[in-house]
CSV table of C-alpha atoms in Angstrom, one decimal:
chain,number,residue,atom,x,y,z
G,1,MET,CA,-21.6,14.7,24.4
G,2,THR,CA,-20.7,15.4,20.8
G,3,THR,CA,-24.2,15.5,18.9
G,4,ARG,CA,-24.0,15.0,14.5
G,5,ARG,CA,-25.2,18.3,14.2
G,6,ASP,CA,-22.5,19.3,16.1
G,7,LEU,CA,-19.7,17.3,14.3
G,8,ALA,CA,-21.5,18.4,10.4
G,9,GLY,CA,-20.5,22.4,12.3
G,10,LEU,CA,-17.6,21.4,14.3
G,11,ILE,CA,-16.0,20.0,10.3
G,12,GLY,CA,-15.4,23.2,8.4
G,13,VAL,CA,-13.1,23.7,5.7
G,14,GLY,CA,-8.6,24.8,5.9
G,15,ALA,CA,-7.6,27.4,3.8
G,16,ALA,CA,-5.4,24.7,2.4
G,17,ALA,CA,-8.5,22.0,0.8
G,18,ALA,CA,-10.7,25.4,0.4
G,19,GLY,CA,-7.9,26.7,-2.1
G,20,ALA,CA,-8.0,22.8,-3.8
G,21,LEU,CA,-11.4,22.6,-4.1
G,22,THR,CA,-11.2,26.8,-6.0
G,23,LEU,CA,-8.8,25.0,-8.3
G,24,ALA,CA,-10.7,22.3,-8.8
G,25,SER,CA,-14.2,23.7,-9.7
G,26,SER,CA,-12.3,26.1,-12.2
G,27,GLY,CA,-11.2,23.2,-14.4
G,28,VAL,CA,-14.2,20.9,-14.4
G,29,LYS,CA,-15.2,21.4,-17.3
G,30,ALA,CA,-14.2,17.8,-19.2
G,31,GLN,CA,-16.6,16.1,-21.1
G,32,ALA,CA,-18.5,13.7,-18.2
G,33,ALA,CA,-17.0,10.9,-20.3
G,34,GLY,CA,-13.7,10.1,-18.2
G,35,GLN,CA,-14.2,12.7,-15.4
G,36,ASN,CA,-12.7,11.4,-12.7
G,37,THR,CA,-14.5,11.0,-9.1
G,38,PHE,CA,-13.4,13.7,-7.4
G,39,ASP,CA,-13.9,17.0,-10.5
G,40,ARG,CA,-17.3,15.0,-10.9
G,41,ILE,CA,-18.3,16.0,-7.5
G,42,ILE,CA,-17.1,18.8,-7.7
G,43,ALA,CA,-18.8,19.6,-10.8
G,44,ASN,CA,-22.6,18.3,-10.2
G,45,LYS,CA,-22.6,19.4,-6.4
G,46,LYS,CA,-23.4,16.0,-5.2
G,47,MET,CA,-21.9,12.8,-3.4
G,48,ARG,CA,-23.0,9.9,-3.9
G,49,LEU,CA,-23.4,6.9,-0.9
G,50,GLY,CA,-23.6,3.9,0.0
G,51,ALA,CA,-25.5,3.2,2.4
G,52,VAL,CA,-27.5,-0.5,4.2
G,53,THR,CA,-30.7,-0.4,6.2
G,54,SER,CA,-30.7,-1.7,9.4
G,55,SER,CA,-27.4,-2.1,10.3
G,56,ALA,CA,-26.5,-0.2,13.3
G,57,PRO,CA,-24.7,1.5,14.3
G,58,TRP,CA,-22.6,1.9,11.1
G,59,PHE,CA,-26.2,3.0,9.0
G,60,VAL,CA,-29.7,3.1,10.3
G,61,LYS,CA,-32.7,4.4,8.2
G,62,ASP,CA,-35.6,5.0,9.9
G,63,ALA,CA,-39.1,3.2,7.8
G,64,ALA,CA,-41.4,5.6,8.9
G,65,THR,CA,-39.8,8.6,8.7
G,66,GLY,CA,-36.7,7.6,5.4
G,67,LYS,CA,-34.6,9.8,8.2
G,68,TRP,CA,-30.6,8.3,7.8
G,69,GLY,CA,-28.4,7.4,11.1
G,70,GLY,CA,-25.7,5.5,12.5
G,71,HIS,CA,-22.3,6.8,12.6
G,72,PHE,CA,-20.8,6.2,8.9
G,73,TYR,CA,-23.9,8.4,8.1
G,74,THR,CA,-22.0,11.2,10.2
G,75,ILE,CA,-19.0,11.1,8.4
G,76,GLY,CA,-20.6,10.5,5.1
G,77,SER,CA,-21.9,14.1,6.5
G,78,ALA,CA,-19.7,15.7,7.2
G,79,LEU,CA,-17.2,14.5,4.6
G,80,ALA,CA,-19.9,15.8,2.2
G,81,LYS,CA,-19.8,18.8,4.3
G,82,ASP,CA,-16.7,19.5,3.9
G,83,MET,CA,-16.4,19.5,-0.2
G,84,ASP,CA,-20.0,21.6,-0.4
G,85,VAL,CA,-21.5,19.3,-1.7
G,86,GLU,CA,-25.2,17.3,-1.0
G,87,LEU,CA,-24.9,13.7,0.2
G,88,GLU,CA,-26.8,11.4,-1.4
G,89,LEU,CA,-27.6,8.3,-0.4
G,90,VAL,CA,-28.0,5.2,-2.3
G,91,GLU,CA,-28.9,1.5,-0.3
G,92,THR,CA,-26.7,-1.1,-1.2
G,93,THR,CA,-25.8,-4.3,1.2
G,94,TRP,CA,-22.6,-5.4,2.1
G,95,GLY,CA,-22.0,-7.8,-0.4
G,96,ASN,CA,-22.9,-5.6,-3.2
G,97,ALA,CA,-21.1,-2.7,-2.4
G,98,VAL,CA,-17.5,-3.1,-4.6
G,99,LEU,CA,-20.2,-4.0,-7.5
G,100,ASP,CA,-21.5,-0.5,-7.3
G,101,LEU,CA,-18.6,1.0,-7.5
G,102,GLN,CA,-17.1,-0.8,-10.0
G,103,SER,CA,-20.5,-0.1,-12.0
G,104,ASP,CA,-20.7,3.7,-10.8
G,105,LYS,CA,-23.6,3.4,-9.1
G,106,ILE,CA,-21.7,5.0,-5.6
G,107,ASP,CA,-18.6,7.5,-5.3
G,108,ILE,CA,-17.5,6.1,-2.0
G,109,MET,CA,-18.1,3.6,0.9
G,110,PHE,CA,-17.7,4.3,4.6
G,111,GLY,CA,-17.4,0.0,6.5
G,112,LEU,CA,-15.4,-2.3,3.8
G,113,ASN,CA,-12.5,-4.0,5.4
G,114,PRO,CA,-9.8,-4.2,2.8
G,115,THR,CA,-9.5,-7.4,2.4
G,116,PRO,CA,-7.4,-9.2,-0.6
G,117,LYS,CA,-9.8,-9.9,-2.7
G,118,ARG,CA,-11.8,-6.2,-2.2
G,119,ALA,CA,-8.5,-4.7,-3.0
G,120,MET,CA,-8.6,-6.3,-6.6
G,121,ALA,CA,-11.7,-4.6,-7.4
G,122,VAL,CA,-11.7,-0.6,-5.1
G,123,ASP,CA,-9.2,1.1,-4.0
G,124,PHE,CA,-9.2,1.4,-0.1
G,125,SER,CA,-8.7,4.5,1.7
G,126,ASN,CA,-6.7,4.8,4.6
G,127,PRO,CA,-8.6,3.8,8.6
G,128,ALA,CA,-11.4,5.2,9.1
G,129,TYR,CA,-10.6,3.7,13.0
G,130,ASP,CA,-9.6,-0.3,14.0
G,131,SER,CA,-11.8,-2.6,14.3
G,132,ALA,CA,-12.2,-6.7,15.1
G,133,LEU,CA,-14.1,-9.7,14.6
G,134,VAL,CA,-15.7,-11.9,17.6
G,135,VAL,CA,-18.4,-14.4,17.3
G,136,ILE,CA,-21.9,-14.6,19.2
G,137,GLY,CA,-22.4,-18.1,20.7
G,138,LYS,CA,-25.4,-19.7,21.1
G,139,PRO,CA,-26.3,-19.7,24.8
G,140,GLY,CA,-23.9,-22.8,26.2
G,141,PHE,CA,-21.7,-21.9,23.0
G,142,GLU,CA,-18.4,-21.0,24.1
G,143,PRO,CA,-15.6,-21.6,21.9
G,144,LYS,CA,-12.1,-19.8,23.0
G,145,SER,CA,-10.4,-20.1,19.5
G,146,TRP,CA,-11.2,-19.9,16.1
G,147,ALA,CA,-9.9,-23.5,16.3
G,148,ASP,CA,-12.7,-24.6,18.4
G,149,MET,CA,-15.5,-24.0,15.8
G,150,ASN,CA,-13.5,-25.7,12.9
G,151,LYS,CA,-14.8,-28.7,13.3
G,152,PRO,CA,-18.0,-30.0,10.7
G,153,GLU,CA,-20.4,-30.3,13.7
G,154,VAL,CA,-20.0,-26.8,13.6
G,155,LYS,CA,-23.2,-23.9,12.5
G,156,ILE,CA,-21.4,-20.8,11.8
G,157,SER,CA,-23.9,-17.9,10.3
G,158,VAL,CA,-22.8,-14.5,7.9
G,159,ASP,CA,-23.9,-12.8,5.8
G,160,LEU,CA,-22.8,-12.9,2.6
G,161,GLY,CA,-19.9,-11.4,0.3
G,162,SER,CA,-19.2,-8.9,3.7
G,163,ALA,CA,-15.8,-9.6,5.6
G,164,HIS,CA,-17.4,-11.7,8.0
G,165,ASP,CA,-18.8,-14.2,5.6
G,166,GLN,CA,-14.5,-14.2,3.9
G,167,ILE,CA,-13.2,-14.8,7.2
G,168,ALA,CA,-15.1,-17.1,8.0
G,169,THR,CA,-14.5,-19.1,5.4
G,170,LEU,CA,-10.8,-18.7,5.4
G,171,LEU,CA,-10.5,-20.0,9.5
G,172,CYS,CA,-13.0,-22.3,9.7
G,173,PRO,CA,-12.8,-24.2,6.1
G,174,LYS,CA,-14.0,-27.2,7.8
G,175,ALA,CA,-17.4,-25.6,9.8
G,176,GLN,CA,-20.7,-25.6,8.6
G,177,ILE,CA,-21.3,-22.4,7.0
G,178,THR,CA,-24.5,-20.8,6.3
G,179,ARG,CA,-24.9,-17.6,4.3
G,180,PHE,CA,-27.1,-15.2,3.9
G,181,LYS,CA,-28.5,-11.5,2.5
G,182,THR,CA,-27.5,-9.1,5.8
G,183,ILE,CA,-26.7,-9.4,9.0
G,184,ASN,CA,-29.9,-9.6,10.9
G,185,GLU,CA,-31.4,-12.5,8.9
G,186,ALA,CA,-27.3,-14.5,9.9
G,187,MET,CA,-28.9,-13.4,13.2
G,188,LEU,CA,-32.5,-14.5,12.7
G,189,ALA,CA,-31.0,-18.3,12.5
G,190,LEU,CA,-28.4,-17.5,15.6
G,191,LYS,CA,-31.9,-16.9,17.2
G,192,THR,CA,-33.8,-19.7,16.5
G,193,GLY,CA,-30.8,-21.9,17.0
G,194,ARG,CA,-30.4,-23.1,13.2
G,195,VAL,CA,-26.2,-21.9,13.9
G,196,ASP,CA,-24.1,-22.5,17.6
G,197,ALA,CA,-22.3,-18.8,16.2
G,198,GLN,CA,-22.8,-15.8,13.6
G,199,CYS,CA,-19.9,-14.5,12.4
G,200,ILE,CA,-19.3,-10.6,13.1
G,201,PHE,CA,-17.1,-7.3,14.0
G,202,TRP,CA,-17.4,-6.6,17.8
G,203,MET,CA,-19.4,-3.4,17.2
G,204,GLY,CA,-22.6,-5.1,16.2
G,205,GLY,CA,-22.7,-8.0,18.2
G,206,VAL,CA,-22.3,-6.2,21.1
G,207,ARG,CA,-24.8,-4.3,19.9
G,208,ALA,CA,-27.5,-7.0,19.2
G,209,VAL,CA,-27.3,-9.0,22.3
G,210,LYS,CA,-27.5,-5.7,24.9
G,211,ALA,CA,-30.4,-5.4,22.3
G,212,ASP,CA,-31.5,-9.5,23.1
G,213,PRO,CA,-29.4,-11.3,25.5
G,214,SER,CA,-31.2,-14.6,25.0
G,215,LEU,CA,-28.7,-14.5,21.5
G,216,GLY,CA,-26.2,-16.2,23.8
G,217,LYS,CA,-22.8,-14.2,24.7
G,218,VAL,CA,-20.4,-12.1,21.8
G,219,ILE,CA,-17.1,-14.2,22.5
G,220,VAL,CA,-13.6,-12.4,20.6
G,221,PRO,CA,-11.6,-15.6,19.4
G,222,GLN,CA,-8.4,-16.6,19.8
G,223,PRO,CA,-5.6,-15.7,18.1
G,224,PHE,CA,-7.2,-12.6,18.2
G,225,PHE,CA,-8.4,-11.3,14.9
G,226,GLY,CA,-7.0,-7.6,14.1
G,227,SER,CA,-8.7,-5.4,10.6
G,228,THR,CA,-9.7,-2.0,9.5
G,229,SER,CA,-12.8,-0.4,8.7
G,230,ASN,CA,-11.9,2.1,5.4
G,231,ALA,CA,-13.5,3.2,2.6
G,232,ALA,CA,-13.4,2.0,-0.8
G,233,VAL,CA,-13.9,3.9,-4.1
G,234,ARG,CA,-13.6,3.4,-7.3
G,235,ARG,CA,-10.4,2.0,-9.2
G,236,GLU,CA,-9.4,4.6,-11.2
G,237,ALA,CA,-6.3,6.4,-13.5
G,238,ASP,CA,-6.2,9.7,-11.6
G,239,LYS,CA,-6.0,9.2,-7.7
G,240,THR,CA,-7.0,12.7,-6.5
G,241,TRP,CA,-10.8,10.7,-5.2
G,242,LEU,CA,-8.6,8.9,-3.3
G,243,PHE,CA,-5.8,11.3,-1.9
G,244,PHE,CA,-8.1,13.5,-1.0
G,245,VAL,CA,-10.6,10.4,0.3
G,246,ASN,CA,-7.3,9.9,2.8
G,247,THR,CA,-6.6,13.7,3.3
G,248,TRP,CA,-10.0,13.6,4.9
G,249,ILE,CA,-9.7,11.2,7.2
G,250,GLY,CA,-6.7,12.1,8.8
G,251,TYR,CA,-8.0,15.8,9.8
G,252,ALA,CA,-11.3,13.7,10.9
G,253,ARG,CA,-9.7,11.4,13.0
G,254,GLY,CA,-6.8,14.0,13.7
G,255,LEU,CA,-9.8,16.9,15.6
G,256,GLY,CA,-11.4,13.0,17.2
G,257,LEU,CA,-14.7,12.7,15.1
G,258,VAL,CA,-14.9,9.9,13.5
G,259,ARG,CA,-14.1,9.2,17.3
G,260,SER,CA,-17.1,11.4,18.6
G,261,ALA,CA,-19.5,9.8,15.7
G,262,VAL,CA,-18.2,6.4,16.7
G,263,VAL,CA,-19.3,6.6,20.7
G,264,GLU,CA,-22.5,8.5,19.4
G,265,SER,CA,-23.7,6.1,17.3
G,266,LEU,CA,-23.1,2.8,19.6
G,267,GLU,CA,-24.4,4.5,22.4
G,268,GLN,CA,-27.8,5.2,20.5
G,269,VAL,CA,-27.9,1.2,20.1
G,270,GLY,CA,-27.4,1.3,23.9
G,271,VAL,CA,-23.5,0.5,24.2
G,272,LYS,CA,-21.0,2.4,26.4
G,273,PRO,CA,-17.6,2.4,26.9
G,274,GLU,CA,-17.5,-0.5,29.4
G,275,ASP,CA,-18.9,-2.7,27.3
G,276,ILE,CA,-16.6,-2.7,24.6
G,277,PRO,CA,-15.2,-6.6,25.2
G,278,ALA,CA,-11.5,-6.0,26.9
G,279,GLY,CA,-8.5,-6.5,24.3
G,280,ILE,CA,-10.9,-3.8,21.8
G,281,THR,CA,-9.8,0.0,21.7
G,282,LEU,CA,-11.4,2.3,19.8
């Protein structure tokens, strides 16, 4: 199994990337005002990555040691290593990440699904990997379709401002949708019987039910709703940063590094490839 340390070491700056970074470094004496994100990262030797605590397998922070994990931490670390810059983790939430990009608190946020609303505010990279939306239905509640949940008597929990929130609102406008600050709070509402289902992407749903089967069952409602997991960057006239991120993602996916990071993070929370619901692929 490829470890996080292995992943960081596997990714080396190729000749073309090294040449691009050399050229960028030589012209990095521009003033801070108006400087594009890519040049500023190279000049400051620091890349600010948005990170969400208690959000395994995507991100997780050990409360005792302060150490981060999760596959977007691993992927972000590899990106920073290839750029020969320091990785700085800036805590955010899925709902606040777009605002943090716009206000220049972070340089990049992995794990955002490109919705039209978000795309009006920030730029999205090429997909890091494919994803799919599911629900965790409480014991005895097993809807087969989104239409089965689009009823006034059905209660659904989501984390505020997330893709889960936006998609559930779109597909189930007649349902009672309760919005919480975090995924964990939305999950607690399910566990305590305040809602019938939680809308969530499959990785979080499978991981949660593996850890606590009393939550209910992971269901892939039909029609199948597929999405992608992308990185988001601040919108600016100079697209150098976006172009570099796209190039790097293609490189990392081609070498299997993104998939290895995802598989490792899932194994760390007890999810094996055979646990993946039918119809969903990495």
